[in-house]
Coordinates of C-alpha atoms in Angstrom, one line a residue:
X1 CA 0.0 0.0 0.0
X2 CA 1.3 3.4 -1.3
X3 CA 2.5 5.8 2.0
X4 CA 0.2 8.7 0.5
X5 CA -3.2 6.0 1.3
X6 CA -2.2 6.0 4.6
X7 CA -1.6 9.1 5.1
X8 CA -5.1 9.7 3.9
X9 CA -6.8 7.6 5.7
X10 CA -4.7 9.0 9.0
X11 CA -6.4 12.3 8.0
X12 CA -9.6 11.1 7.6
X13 CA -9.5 9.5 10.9
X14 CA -8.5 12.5 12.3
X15 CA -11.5 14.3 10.9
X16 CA -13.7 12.7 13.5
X17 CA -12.6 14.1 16.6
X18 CA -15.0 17.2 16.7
X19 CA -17.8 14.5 16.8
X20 CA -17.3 13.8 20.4
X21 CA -17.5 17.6 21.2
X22 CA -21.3 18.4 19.9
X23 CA -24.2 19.6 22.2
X24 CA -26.4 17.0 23.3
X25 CA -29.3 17.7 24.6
X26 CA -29.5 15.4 27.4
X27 CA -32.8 13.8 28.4
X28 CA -31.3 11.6 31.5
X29 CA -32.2 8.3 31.4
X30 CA -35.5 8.9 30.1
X31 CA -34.7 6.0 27.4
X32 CA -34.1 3.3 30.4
X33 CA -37.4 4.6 31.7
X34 CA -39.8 4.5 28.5
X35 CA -37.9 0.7 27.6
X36 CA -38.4 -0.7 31.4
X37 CA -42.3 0.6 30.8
X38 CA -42.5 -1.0 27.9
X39 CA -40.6 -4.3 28.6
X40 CA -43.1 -5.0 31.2
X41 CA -45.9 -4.8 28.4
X42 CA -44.1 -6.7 25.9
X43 CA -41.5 -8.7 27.7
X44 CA -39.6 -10.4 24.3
X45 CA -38.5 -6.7 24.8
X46 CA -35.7 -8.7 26.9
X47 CA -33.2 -9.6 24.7
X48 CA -32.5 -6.3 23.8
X49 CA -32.7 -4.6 27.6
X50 CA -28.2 -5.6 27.7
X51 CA -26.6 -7.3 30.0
X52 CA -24.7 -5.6 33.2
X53 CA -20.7 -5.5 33.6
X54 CA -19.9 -9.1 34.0
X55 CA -19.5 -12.6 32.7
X56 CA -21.6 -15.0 32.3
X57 CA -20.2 -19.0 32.4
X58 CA -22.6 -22.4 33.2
X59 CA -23.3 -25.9 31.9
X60 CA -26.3 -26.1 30.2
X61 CA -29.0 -28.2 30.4
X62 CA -29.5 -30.8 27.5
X63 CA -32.5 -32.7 26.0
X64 CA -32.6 -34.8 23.5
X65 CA -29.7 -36.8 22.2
X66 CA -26.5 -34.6 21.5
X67 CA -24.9 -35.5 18.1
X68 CA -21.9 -37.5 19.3
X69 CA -19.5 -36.2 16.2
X70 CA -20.3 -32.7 16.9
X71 CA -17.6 -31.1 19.4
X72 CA -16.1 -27.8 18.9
X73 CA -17.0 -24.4 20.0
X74 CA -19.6 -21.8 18.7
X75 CA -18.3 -18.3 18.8
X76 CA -20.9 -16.1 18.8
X77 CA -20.7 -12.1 19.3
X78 CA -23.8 -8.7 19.3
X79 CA -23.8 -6.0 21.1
X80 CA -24.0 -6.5 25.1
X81 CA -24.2 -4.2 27.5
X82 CA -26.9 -1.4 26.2
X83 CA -26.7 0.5 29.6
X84 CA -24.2 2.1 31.5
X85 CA -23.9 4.4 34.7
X86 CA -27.3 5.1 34.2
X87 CA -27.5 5.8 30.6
X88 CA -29.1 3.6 28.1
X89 CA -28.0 3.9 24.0
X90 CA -30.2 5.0 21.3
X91 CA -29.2 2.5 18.9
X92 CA -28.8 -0.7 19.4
X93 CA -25.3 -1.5 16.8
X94 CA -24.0 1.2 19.7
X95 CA -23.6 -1.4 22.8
X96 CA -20.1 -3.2 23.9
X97 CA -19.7 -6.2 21.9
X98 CA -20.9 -9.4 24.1
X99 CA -18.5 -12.4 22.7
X100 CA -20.0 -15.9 23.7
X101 CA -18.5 -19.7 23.5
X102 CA -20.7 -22.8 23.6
X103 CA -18.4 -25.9 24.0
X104 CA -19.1 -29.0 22.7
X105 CA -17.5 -31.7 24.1
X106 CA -18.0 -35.2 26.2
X107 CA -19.0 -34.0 29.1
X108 CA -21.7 -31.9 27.8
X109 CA -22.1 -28.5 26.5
X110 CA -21.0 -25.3 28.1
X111 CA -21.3 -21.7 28.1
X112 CA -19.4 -18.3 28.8
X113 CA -19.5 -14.9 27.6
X114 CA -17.6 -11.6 28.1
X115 CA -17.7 -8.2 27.0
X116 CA -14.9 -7.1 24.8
X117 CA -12.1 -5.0 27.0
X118 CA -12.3 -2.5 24.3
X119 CA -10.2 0.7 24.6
X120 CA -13.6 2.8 24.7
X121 CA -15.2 0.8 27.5
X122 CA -11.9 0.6 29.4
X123 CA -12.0 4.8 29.8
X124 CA -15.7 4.4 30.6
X125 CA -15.5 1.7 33.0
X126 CA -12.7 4.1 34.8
X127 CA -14.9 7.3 34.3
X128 CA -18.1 5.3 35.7
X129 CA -20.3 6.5 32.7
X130 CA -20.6 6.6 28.8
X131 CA -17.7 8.9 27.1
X132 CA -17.8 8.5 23.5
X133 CA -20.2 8.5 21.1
X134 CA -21.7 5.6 18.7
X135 CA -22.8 5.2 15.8
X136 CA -26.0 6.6 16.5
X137 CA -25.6 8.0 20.3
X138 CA -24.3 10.7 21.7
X139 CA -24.2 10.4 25.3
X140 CA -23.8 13.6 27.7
X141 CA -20.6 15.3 28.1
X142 CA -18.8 13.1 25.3
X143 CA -15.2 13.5 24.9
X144 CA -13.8 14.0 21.9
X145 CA -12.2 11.6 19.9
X146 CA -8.8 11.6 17.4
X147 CA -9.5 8.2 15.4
X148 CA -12.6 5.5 14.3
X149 CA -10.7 2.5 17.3
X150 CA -11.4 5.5 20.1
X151 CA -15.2 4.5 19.6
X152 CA -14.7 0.5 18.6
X153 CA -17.4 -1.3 20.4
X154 CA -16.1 -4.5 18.7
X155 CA -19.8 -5.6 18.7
X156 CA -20.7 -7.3 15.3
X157 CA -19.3 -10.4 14.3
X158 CA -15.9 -12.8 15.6
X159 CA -13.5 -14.8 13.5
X160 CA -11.0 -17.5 14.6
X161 CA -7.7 -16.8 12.8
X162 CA -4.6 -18.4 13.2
X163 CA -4.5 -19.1 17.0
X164 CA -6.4 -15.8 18.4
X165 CA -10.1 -14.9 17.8
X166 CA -10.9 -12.0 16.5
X167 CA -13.8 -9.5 17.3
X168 CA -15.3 -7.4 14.5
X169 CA -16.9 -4.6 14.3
X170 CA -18.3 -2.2 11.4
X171 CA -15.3 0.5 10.4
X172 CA -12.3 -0.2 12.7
X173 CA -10.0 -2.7 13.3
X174 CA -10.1 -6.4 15.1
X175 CA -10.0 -7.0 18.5
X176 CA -8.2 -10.0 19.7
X177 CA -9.6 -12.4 22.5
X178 CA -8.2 -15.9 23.7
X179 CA -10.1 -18.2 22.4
X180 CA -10.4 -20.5 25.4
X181 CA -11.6 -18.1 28.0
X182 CA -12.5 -14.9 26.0
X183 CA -10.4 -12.5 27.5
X184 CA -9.0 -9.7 25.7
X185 CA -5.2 -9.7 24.5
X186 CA -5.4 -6.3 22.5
X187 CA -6.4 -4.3 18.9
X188 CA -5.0 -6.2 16.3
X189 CA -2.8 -4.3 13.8
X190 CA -1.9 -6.8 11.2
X191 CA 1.0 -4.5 9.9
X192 CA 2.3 -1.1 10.6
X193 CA 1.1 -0.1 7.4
X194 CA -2.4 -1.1 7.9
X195 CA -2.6 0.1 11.8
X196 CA -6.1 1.6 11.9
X197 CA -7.4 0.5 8.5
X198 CA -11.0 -0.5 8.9
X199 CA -11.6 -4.3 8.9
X200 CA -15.2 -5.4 7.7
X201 CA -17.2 -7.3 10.2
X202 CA -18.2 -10.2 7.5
X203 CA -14.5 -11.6 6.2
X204 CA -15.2 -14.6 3.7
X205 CA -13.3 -17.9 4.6
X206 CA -12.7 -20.2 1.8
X207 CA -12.7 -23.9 2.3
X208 CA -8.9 -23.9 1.7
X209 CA -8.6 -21.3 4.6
X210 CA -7.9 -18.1 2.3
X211 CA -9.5 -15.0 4.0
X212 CA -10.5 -11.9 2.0
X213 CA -12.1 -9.0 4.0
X214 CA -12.6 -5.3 3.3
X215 CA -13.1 -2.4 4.9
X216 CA -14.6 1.7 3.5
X217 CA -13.9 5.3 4.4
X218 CA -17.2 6.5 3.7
X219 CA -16.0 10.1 4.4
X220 CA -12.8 9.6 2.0
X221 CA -14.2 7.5 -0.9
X222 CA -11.8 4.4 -0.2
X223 CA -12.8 1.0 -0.2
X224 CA -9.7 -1.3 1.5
X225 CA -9.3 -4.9 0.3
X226 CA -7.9 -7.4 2.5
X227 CA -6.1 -11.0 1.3
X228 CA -4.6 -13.7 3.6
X229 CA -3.2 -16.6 3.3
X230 CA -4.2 -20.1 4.9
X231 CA -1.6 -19.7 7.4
X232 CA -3.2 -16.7 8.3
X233 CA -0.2 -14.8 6.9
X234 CA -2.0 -11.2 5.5
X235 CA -0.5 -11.3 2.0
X236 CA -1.5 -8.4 0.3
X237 CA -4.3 -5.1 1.2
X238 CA -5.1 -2.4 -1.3
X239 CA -6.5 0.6 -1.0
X240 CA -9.0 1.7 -3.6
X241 CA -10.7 4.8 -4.9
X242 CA -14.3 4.7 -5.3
X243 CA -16.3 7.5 -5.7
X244 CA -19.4 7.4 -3.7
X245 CA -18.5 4.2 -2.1
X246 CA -21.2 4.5 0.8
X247 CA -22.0 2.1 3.2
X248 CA -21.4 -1.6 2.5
X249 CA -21.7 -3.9 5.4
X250 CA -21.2 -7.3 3.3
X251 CA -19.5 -8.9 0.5
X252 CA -18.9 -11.8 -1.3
X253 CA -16.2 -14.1 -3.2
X254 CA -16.1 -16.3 -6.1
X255 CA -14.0 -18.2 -7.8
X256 CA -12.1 -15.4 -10.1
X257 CA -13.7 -12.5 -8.3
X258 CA -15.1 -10.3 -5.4
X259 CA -18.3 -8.8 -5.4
X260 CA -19.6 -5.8 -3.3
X261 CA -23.2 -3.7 -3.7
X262 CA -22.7 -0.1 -2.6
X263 CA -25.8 1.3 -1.6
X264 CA -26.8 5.1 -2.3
X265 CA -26.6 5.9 1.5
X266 CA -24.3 8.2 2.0
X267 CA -22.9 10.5 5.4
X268 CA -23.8 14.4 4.6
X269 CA -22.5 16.1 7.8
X270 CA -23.8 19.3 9.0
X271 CA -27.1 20.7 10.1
X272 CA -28.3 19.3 13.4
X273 CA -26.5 15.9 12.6
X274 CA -25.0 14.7 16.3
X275 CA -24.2 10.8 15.0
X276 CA -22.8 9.3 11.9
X277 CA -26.7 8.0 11.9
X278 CA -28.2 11.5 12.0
X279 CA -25.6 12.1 9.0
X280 CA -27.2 9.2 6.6
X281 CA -29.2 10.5 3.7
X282 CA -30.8 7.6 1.6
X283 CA -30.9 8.8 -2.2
X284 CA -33.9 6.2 -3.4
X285 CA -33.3 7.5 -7.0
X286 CA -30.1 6.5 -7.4
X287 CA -29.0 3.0 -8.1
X288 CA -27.3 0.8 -5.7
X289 CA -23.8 0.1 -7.8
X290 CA -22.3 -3.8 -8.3
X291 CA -18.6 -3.6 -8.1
X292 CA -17.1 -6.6 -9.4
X293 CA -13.3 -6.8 -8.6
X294 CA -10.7 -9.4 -10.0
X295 CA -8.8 -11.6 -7.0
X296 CA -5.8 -11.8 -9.4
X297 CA -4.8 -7.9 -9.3
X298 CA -7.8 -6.2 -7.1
X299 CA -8.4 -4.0 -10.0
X300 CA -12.0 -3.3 -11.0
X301 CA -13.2 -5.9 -13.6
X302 CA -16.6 -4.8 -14.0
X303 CA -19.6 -2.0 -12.1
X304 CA -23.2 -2.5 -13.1
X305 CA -26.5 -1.6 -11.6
X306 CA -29.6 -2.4 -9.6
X307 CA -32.4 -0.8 -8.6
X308 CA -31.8 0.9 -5.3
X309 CA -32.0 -1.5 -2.2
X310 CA -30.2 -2.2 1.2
X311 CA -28.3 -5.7 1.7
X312 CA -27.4 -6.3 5.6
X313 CA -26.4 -9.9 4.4
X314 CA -25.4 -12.2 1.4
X315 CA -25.9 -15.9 1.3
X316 CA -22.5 -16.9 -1.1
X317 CA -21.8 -16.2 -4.7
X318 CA -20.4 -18.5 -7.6
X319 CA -20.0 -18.0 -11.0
X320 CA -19.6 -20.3 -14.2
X321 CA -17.7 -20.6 -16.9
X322 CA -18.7 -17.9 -19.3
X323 CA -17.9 -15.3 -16.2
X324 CA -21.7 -15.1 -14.9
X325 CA -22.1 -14.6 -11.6
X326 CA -24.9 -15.7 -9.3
X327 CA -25.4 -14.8 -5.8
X328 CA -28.2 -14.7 -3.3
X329 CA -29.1 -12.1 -0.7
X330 CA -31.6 -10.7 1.8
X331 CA -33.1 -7.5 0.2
X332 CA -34.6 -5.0 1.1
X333 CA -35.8 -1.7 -0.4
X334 CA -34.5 0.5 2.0
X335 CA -32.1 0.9 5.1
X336 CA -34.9 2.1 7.9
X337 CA -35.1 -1.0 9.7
X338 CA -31.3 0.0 10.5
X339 CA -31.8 3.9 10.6
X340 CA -35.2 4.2 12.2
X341 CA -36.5 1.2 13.3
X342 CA -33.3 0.0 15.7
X343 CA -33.4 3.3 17.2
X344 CA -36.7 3.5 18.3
X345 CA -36.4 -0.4 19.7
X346 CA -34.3 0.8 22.5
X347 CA -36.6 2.8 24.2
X348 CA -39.3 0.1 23.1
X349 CA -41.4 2.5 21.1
X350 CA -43.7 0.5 18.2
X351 CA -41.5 0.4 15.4
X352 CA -42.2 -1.3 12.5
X353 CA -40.1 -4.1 11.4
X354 CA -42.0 -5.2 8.8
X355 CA -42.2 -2.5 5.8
X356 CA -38.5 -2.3 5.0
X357 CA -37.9 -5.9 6.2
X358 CA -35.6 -8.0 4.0
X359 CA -36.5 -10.9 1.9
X360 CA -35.0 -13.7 0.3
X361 CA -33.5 -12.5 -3.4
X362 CA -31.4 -13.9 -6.1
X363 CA -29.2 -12.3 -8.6
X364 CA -27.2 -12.8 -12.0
X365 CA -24.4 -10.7 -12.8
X366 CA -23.1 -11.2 -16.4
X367 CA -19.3 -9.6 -16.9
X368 CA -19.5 -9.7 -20.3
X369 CA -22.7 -8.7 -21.0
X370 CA -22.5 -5.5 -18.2
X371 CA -25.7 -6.8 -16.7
X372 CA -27.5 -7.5 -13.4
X373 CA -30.6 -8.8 -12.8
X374 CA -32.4 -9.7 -10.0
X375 CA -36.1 -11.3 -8.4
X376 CA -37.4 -12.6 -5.6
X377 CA -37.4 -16.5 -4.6
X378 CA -39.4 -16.9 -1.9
X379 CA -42.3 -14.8 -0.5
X380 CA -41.8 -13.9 2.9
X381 CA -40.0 -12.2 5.2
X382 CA -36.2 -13.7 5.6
X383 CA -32.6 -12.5 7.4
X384 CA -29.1 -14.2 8.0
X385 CA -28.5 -16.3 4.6
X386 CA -25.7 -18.6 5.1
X387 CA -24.4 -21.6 3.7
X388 CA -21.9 -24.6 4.5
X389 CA -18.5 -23.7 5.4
X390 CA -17.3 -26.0 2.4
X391 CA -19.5 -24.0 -0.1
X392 CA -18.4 -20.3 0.4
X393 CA -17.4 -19.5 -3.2
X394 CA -18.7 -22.6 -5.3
X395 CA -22.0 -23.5 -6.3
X396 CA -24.3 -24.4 -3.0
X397 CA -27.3 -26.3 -3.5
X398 CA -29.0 -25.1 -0.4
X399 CA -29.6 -22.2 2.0
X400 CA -30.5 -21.4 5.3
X401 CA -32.2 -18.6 6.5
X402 CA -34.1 -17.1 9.2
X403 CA -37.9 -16.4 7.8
X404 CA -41.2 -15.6 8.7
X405 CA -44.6 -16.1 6.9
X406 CA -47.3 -14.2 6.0
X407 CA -49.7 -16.2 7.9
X408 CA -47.2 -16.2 10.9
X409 CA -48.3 -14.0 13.6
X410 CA -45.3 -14.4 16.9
X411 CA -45.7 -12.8 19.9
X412 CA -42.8 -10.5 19.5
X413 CA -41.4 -8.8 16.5
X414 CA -39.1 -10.8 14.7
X415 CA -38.6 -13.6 12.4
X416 CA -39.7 -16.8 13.4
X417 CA -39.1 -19.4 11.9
X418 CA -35.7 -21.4 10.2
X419 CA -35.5 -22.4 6.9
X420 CA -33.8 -25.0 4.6
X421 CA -34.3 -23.8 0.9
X422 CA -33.3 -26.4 -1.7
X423 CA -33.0 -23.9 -4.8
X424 CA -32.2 -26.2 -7.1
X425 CA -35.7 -27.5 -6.9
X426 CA -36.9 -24.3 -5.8
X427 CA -38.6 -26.3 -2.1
X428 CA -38.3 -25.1 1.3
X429 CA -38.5 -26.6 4.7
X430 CA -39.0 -25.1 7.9
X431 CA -39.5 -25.3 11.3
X432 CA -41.6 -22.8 13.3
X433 CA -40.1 -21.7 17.0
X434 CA -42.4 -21.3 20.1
X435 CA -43.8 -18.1 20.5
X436 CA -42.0 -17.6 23.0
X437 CA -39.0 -18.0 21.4
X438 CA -36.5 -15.5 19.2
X439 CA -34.4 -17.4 16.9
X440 CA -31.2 -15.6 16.0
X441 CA -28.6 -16.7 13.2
X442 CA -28.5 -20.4 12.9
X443 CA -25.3 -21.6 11.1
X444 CA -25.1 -24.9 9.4
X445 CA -21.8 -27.2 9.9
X446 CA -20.9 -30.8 8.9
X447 CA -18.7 -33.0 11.3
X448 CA -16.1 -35.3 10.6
X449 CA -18.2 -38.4 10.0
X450 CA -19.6 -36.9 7.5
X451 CA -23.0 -35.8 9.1
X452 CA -25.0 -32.5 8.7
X453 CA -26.4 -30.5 11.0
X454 CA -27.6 -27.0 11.7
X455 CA -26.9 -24.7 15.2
X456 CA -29.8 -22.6 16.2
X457 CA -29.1 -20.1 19.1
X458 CA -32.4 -18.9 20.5
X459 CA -33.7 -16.2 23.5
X460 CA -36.9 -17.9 25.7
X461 CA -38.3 -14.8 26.9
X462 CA -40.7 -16.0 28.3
X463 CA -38.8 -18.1 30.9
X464 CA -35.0 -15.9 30.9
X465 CA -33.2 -18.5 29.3
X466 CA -31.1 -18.9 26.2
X467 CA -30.5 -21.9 24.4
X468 CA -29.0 -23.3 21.4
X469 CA -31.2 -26.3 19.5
X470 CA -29.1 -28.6 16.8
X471 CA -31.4 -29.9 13.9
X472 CA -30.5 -32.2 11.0
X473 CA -29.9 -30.1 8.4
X474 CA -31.4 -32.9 6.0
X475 CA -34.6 -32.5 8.0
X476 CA -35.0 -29.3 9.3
X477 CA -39.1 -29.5 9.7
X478 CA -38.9 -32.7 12.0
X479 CA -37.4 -30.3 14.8
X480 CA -34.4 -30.4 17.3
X481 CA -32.8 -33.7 18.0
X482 CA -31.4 -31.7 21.4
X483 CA -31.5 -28.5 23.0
X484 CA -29.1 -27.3 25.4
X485 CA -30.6 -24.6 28.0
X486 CA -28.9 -21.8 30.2
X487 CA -29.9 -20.7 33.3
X488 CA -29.5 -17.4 32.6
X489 CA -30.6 -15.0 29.6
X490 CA -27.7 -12.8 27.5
X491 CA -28.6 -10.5 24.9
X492 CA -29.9 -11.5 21.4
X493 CA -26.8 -11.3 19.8
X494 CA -25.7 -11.1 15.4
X495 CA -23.4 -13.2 14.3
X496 CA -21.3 -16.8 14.5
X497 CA -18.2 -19.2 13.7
X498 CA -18.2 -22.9 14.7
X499 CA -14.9 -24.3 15.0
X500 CA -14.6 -27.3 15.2
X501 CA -12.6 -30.1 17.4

């Protein structure tokens, strides 16, 4: 990476401090107050009220018959701890990443989580209340800030890597935490050239143990590519210009290619903007952009476009032999769930989740042709795509995805149900959770022996208890073949890696 990039994003960084020095006009903990209210009237409203300073660690409690060939641990990792010294955030991608283990082994399965020991909540712990703001808060008094790591909640996602585990968040870099007890060892700087360089929370792993990641600069119209080898050795990063380059939060890889959709949301500071939220325009006119970049050189090998539409989350991507490339996705037509909707969850107003909710898409890029296409394939609501470790890149036959159904009407807000789709012959099967149950992003895995299964973390709200149910991924709509049960709650969390062993 040229010194000048660096030197660019340096300043850049830079450019954020005043953002920690705005007015806020402080309404106390009024937030607490109006969620607690409402909590009591809709109590799934738990798994977003945080979790206090601490750490959680238990056996859990198993039904069923526990796969024998399935040991290894489940990383897990969401924001934790919404609250602090009696001040509760206004967004909920703004709370200290939670980073949770369930261990598989023969004598049972086990649990622990800690918050990240980030820099930001290791002043605030000190200070006894919230510093610095997020990415949509602004708490009283903030501090100021001189780069994007002072406000790192490291809240989104976890990776194992080599031998540490790493904790991702949005637009800084990794945190890393043993991966036997979860403490924290330190930010990761994988070079002294890339110190600081953002590091996406959604890195793809290919089957041979290649890693590709990227990061953006909204601010400075960079989009930073990432490359590692097996050995988890980083190999090459580039630094990109792209005009307009937005807000990406995923991407994908194929054979010959990576793939990213930039979205026409873009930060316009100024005005009465006091977050990086309250900075977001959304420019519906405008067409969200497909950048297709080559693996061999990182060099743009294609841009097309689509109809504009936000992407949280991509299933995988492949392409043939004539250079088309197919991909599938969870779409949907705008960002408000993320801009209004998350917002007004944490002081448990009625926001709709529904309206801009994703749903299960497909798509067909053609290189030579300059084309994208794209159309539904499957009518319902649908979050978290993902697809067997072993297929990231290649064709997959299947998908999984959280989903709910017209005709489904759950006692809280969110998806409901898992499904299985087979989209070769275009079938799906699911299975429908309690009521009283949240589902959050199940992951599907395969063992040594051969076998299939899927791992379905879940919130009992009714009762306070998490849990993790295992299905055959073969048979999803016959139900869990065991359930393993906490005797505690912790806060619905994002997203997962199973390692296995």
């Amino acid at each position: 990476m040229k010194r000048r990039d660096v030197l660019q994003l340096a300043l850049t960084a830079a450019a954020l401090a005043p953002l920690g020095r705005l007015a806020f006009a402080a309404t106390g903990d009024a937030w607490e107050a109006a969620f607690l209210k409402a909590m009591a009237d809709e109590p799934w409203l738990l798994g977003y009220l945080g979790c206090d300073d601490r750490a959680f660690e238990a056996a859990a409690e198993v039904t069923g018959r526990w796969p024998a060939a399935l040991r290894g641990r489940l990383y897990r990792n969401g924001p934790g701890m919404h609250s602090f010294g009696g001040w509760r955030y206004r967004h909920l991608f703004d709370g200290d990443g939670l980073v949770q283990a369930w261990h598989f082994d023969a004598g049972g399965v086990n649990h622990q989580a800690r918050l990240v020991a980030t820099h930001k909540l290791e002043r605030e712990r000190a200070a006894g209340r919230r510093l610095l703001p997020g990415f949509g808060s602004l708490p009283p008094d903030a501090v100021g800030v001189t780069g994007v790591d002072d406000l790192n909640p490291a809240n989104i996602s976890v990776l194992p890597h080599g031998d540490r585990l790493l904790a991702l968040w949005e637009a800084g870099s990794a945190w890393a935490l043993n991966p036997q007890d979860l403490t924290t060892e330190g930010l990761v700087t994988f070079s002294a050239e890339t110190r600081g360089l953002p590091f996406s929370a959604h890195p793809r792993l290919e089957p041979d143990g290649t890693l590709w990641n990227f990061g953006y600069l909204a601010s400075a119209d960079k989009l930073v590519l990432w490359h590692f080898a097996p050995d988890a050795t980083l190999k090459r990063v580039k630094v990109l210009e792209v005009p307009r380059v937005g807000m990406p939060h995923d991407f994908m890889v194929t054979r010959h290619h990576l793939l990213l959709l930039l979205p026409p949301l873009y930060p316009e500071p100024g005005g009465d903007a006091d977050t990086l939220l309250d900075s977001l325009r959304w420019h519906p006119r405008e067409a969200t952009r497909v950048l297709v970049l080559r693996k061999a050189d990182l060099e743009v090998a294609g841009e097309m476009e689509l109809p504009a539409q936000w992407v949280f989350h991509y299933g995988n991507a492949w392409e043939d032999e004539a250079g088309v490339i197919r991909f599938d996705a969870a779409r949907a037509p705008d960002p408000l769930l993320m801009t209004e909707s998350f917002r007004e969850l944490m002081r448990g107003a009625d926001a709709d989740f529904t309206t801009s909710a994703a749903r299960p898409y497909r798509y067909r890029v053609d290189l030579r042709a300059g084309t994208a296409v794209e159309e539904p394939f499957a009518d319902m609501l649908g979050e978290f795509p993902s697809v067997l470790p072993r297929h990231v890149g290649s064709r997959h036959g299947e998908l999984v995805m959280l989903v709910r159904h017209a005709s489904d009407t759950p006692r809280h807000d969110g998806l409901d149900r898992v499904s299985v789709f087979d989209l070769e012959r275009e079938i799906e099967s699911s299975w429908r959770y309690p009521d009283t149950e949240i589902p959050e992003e199940h992951l599907p895995v395969e063992t040594a022996d051969g076998s299939r299964w899927l791992l379905g973390p879940a919130l009992d709200w009714a009762s306070g208890h998490s849990l993790l149910r295992v299905f055959r991924l073969d048979d999803v709509a016959a139900g869990p073949v065991a359930t393993a049960r906490l005797p505690y709650a912790v806060p619905l969390g994002l997203h997962g890696r199973f390692l296995a062993g």
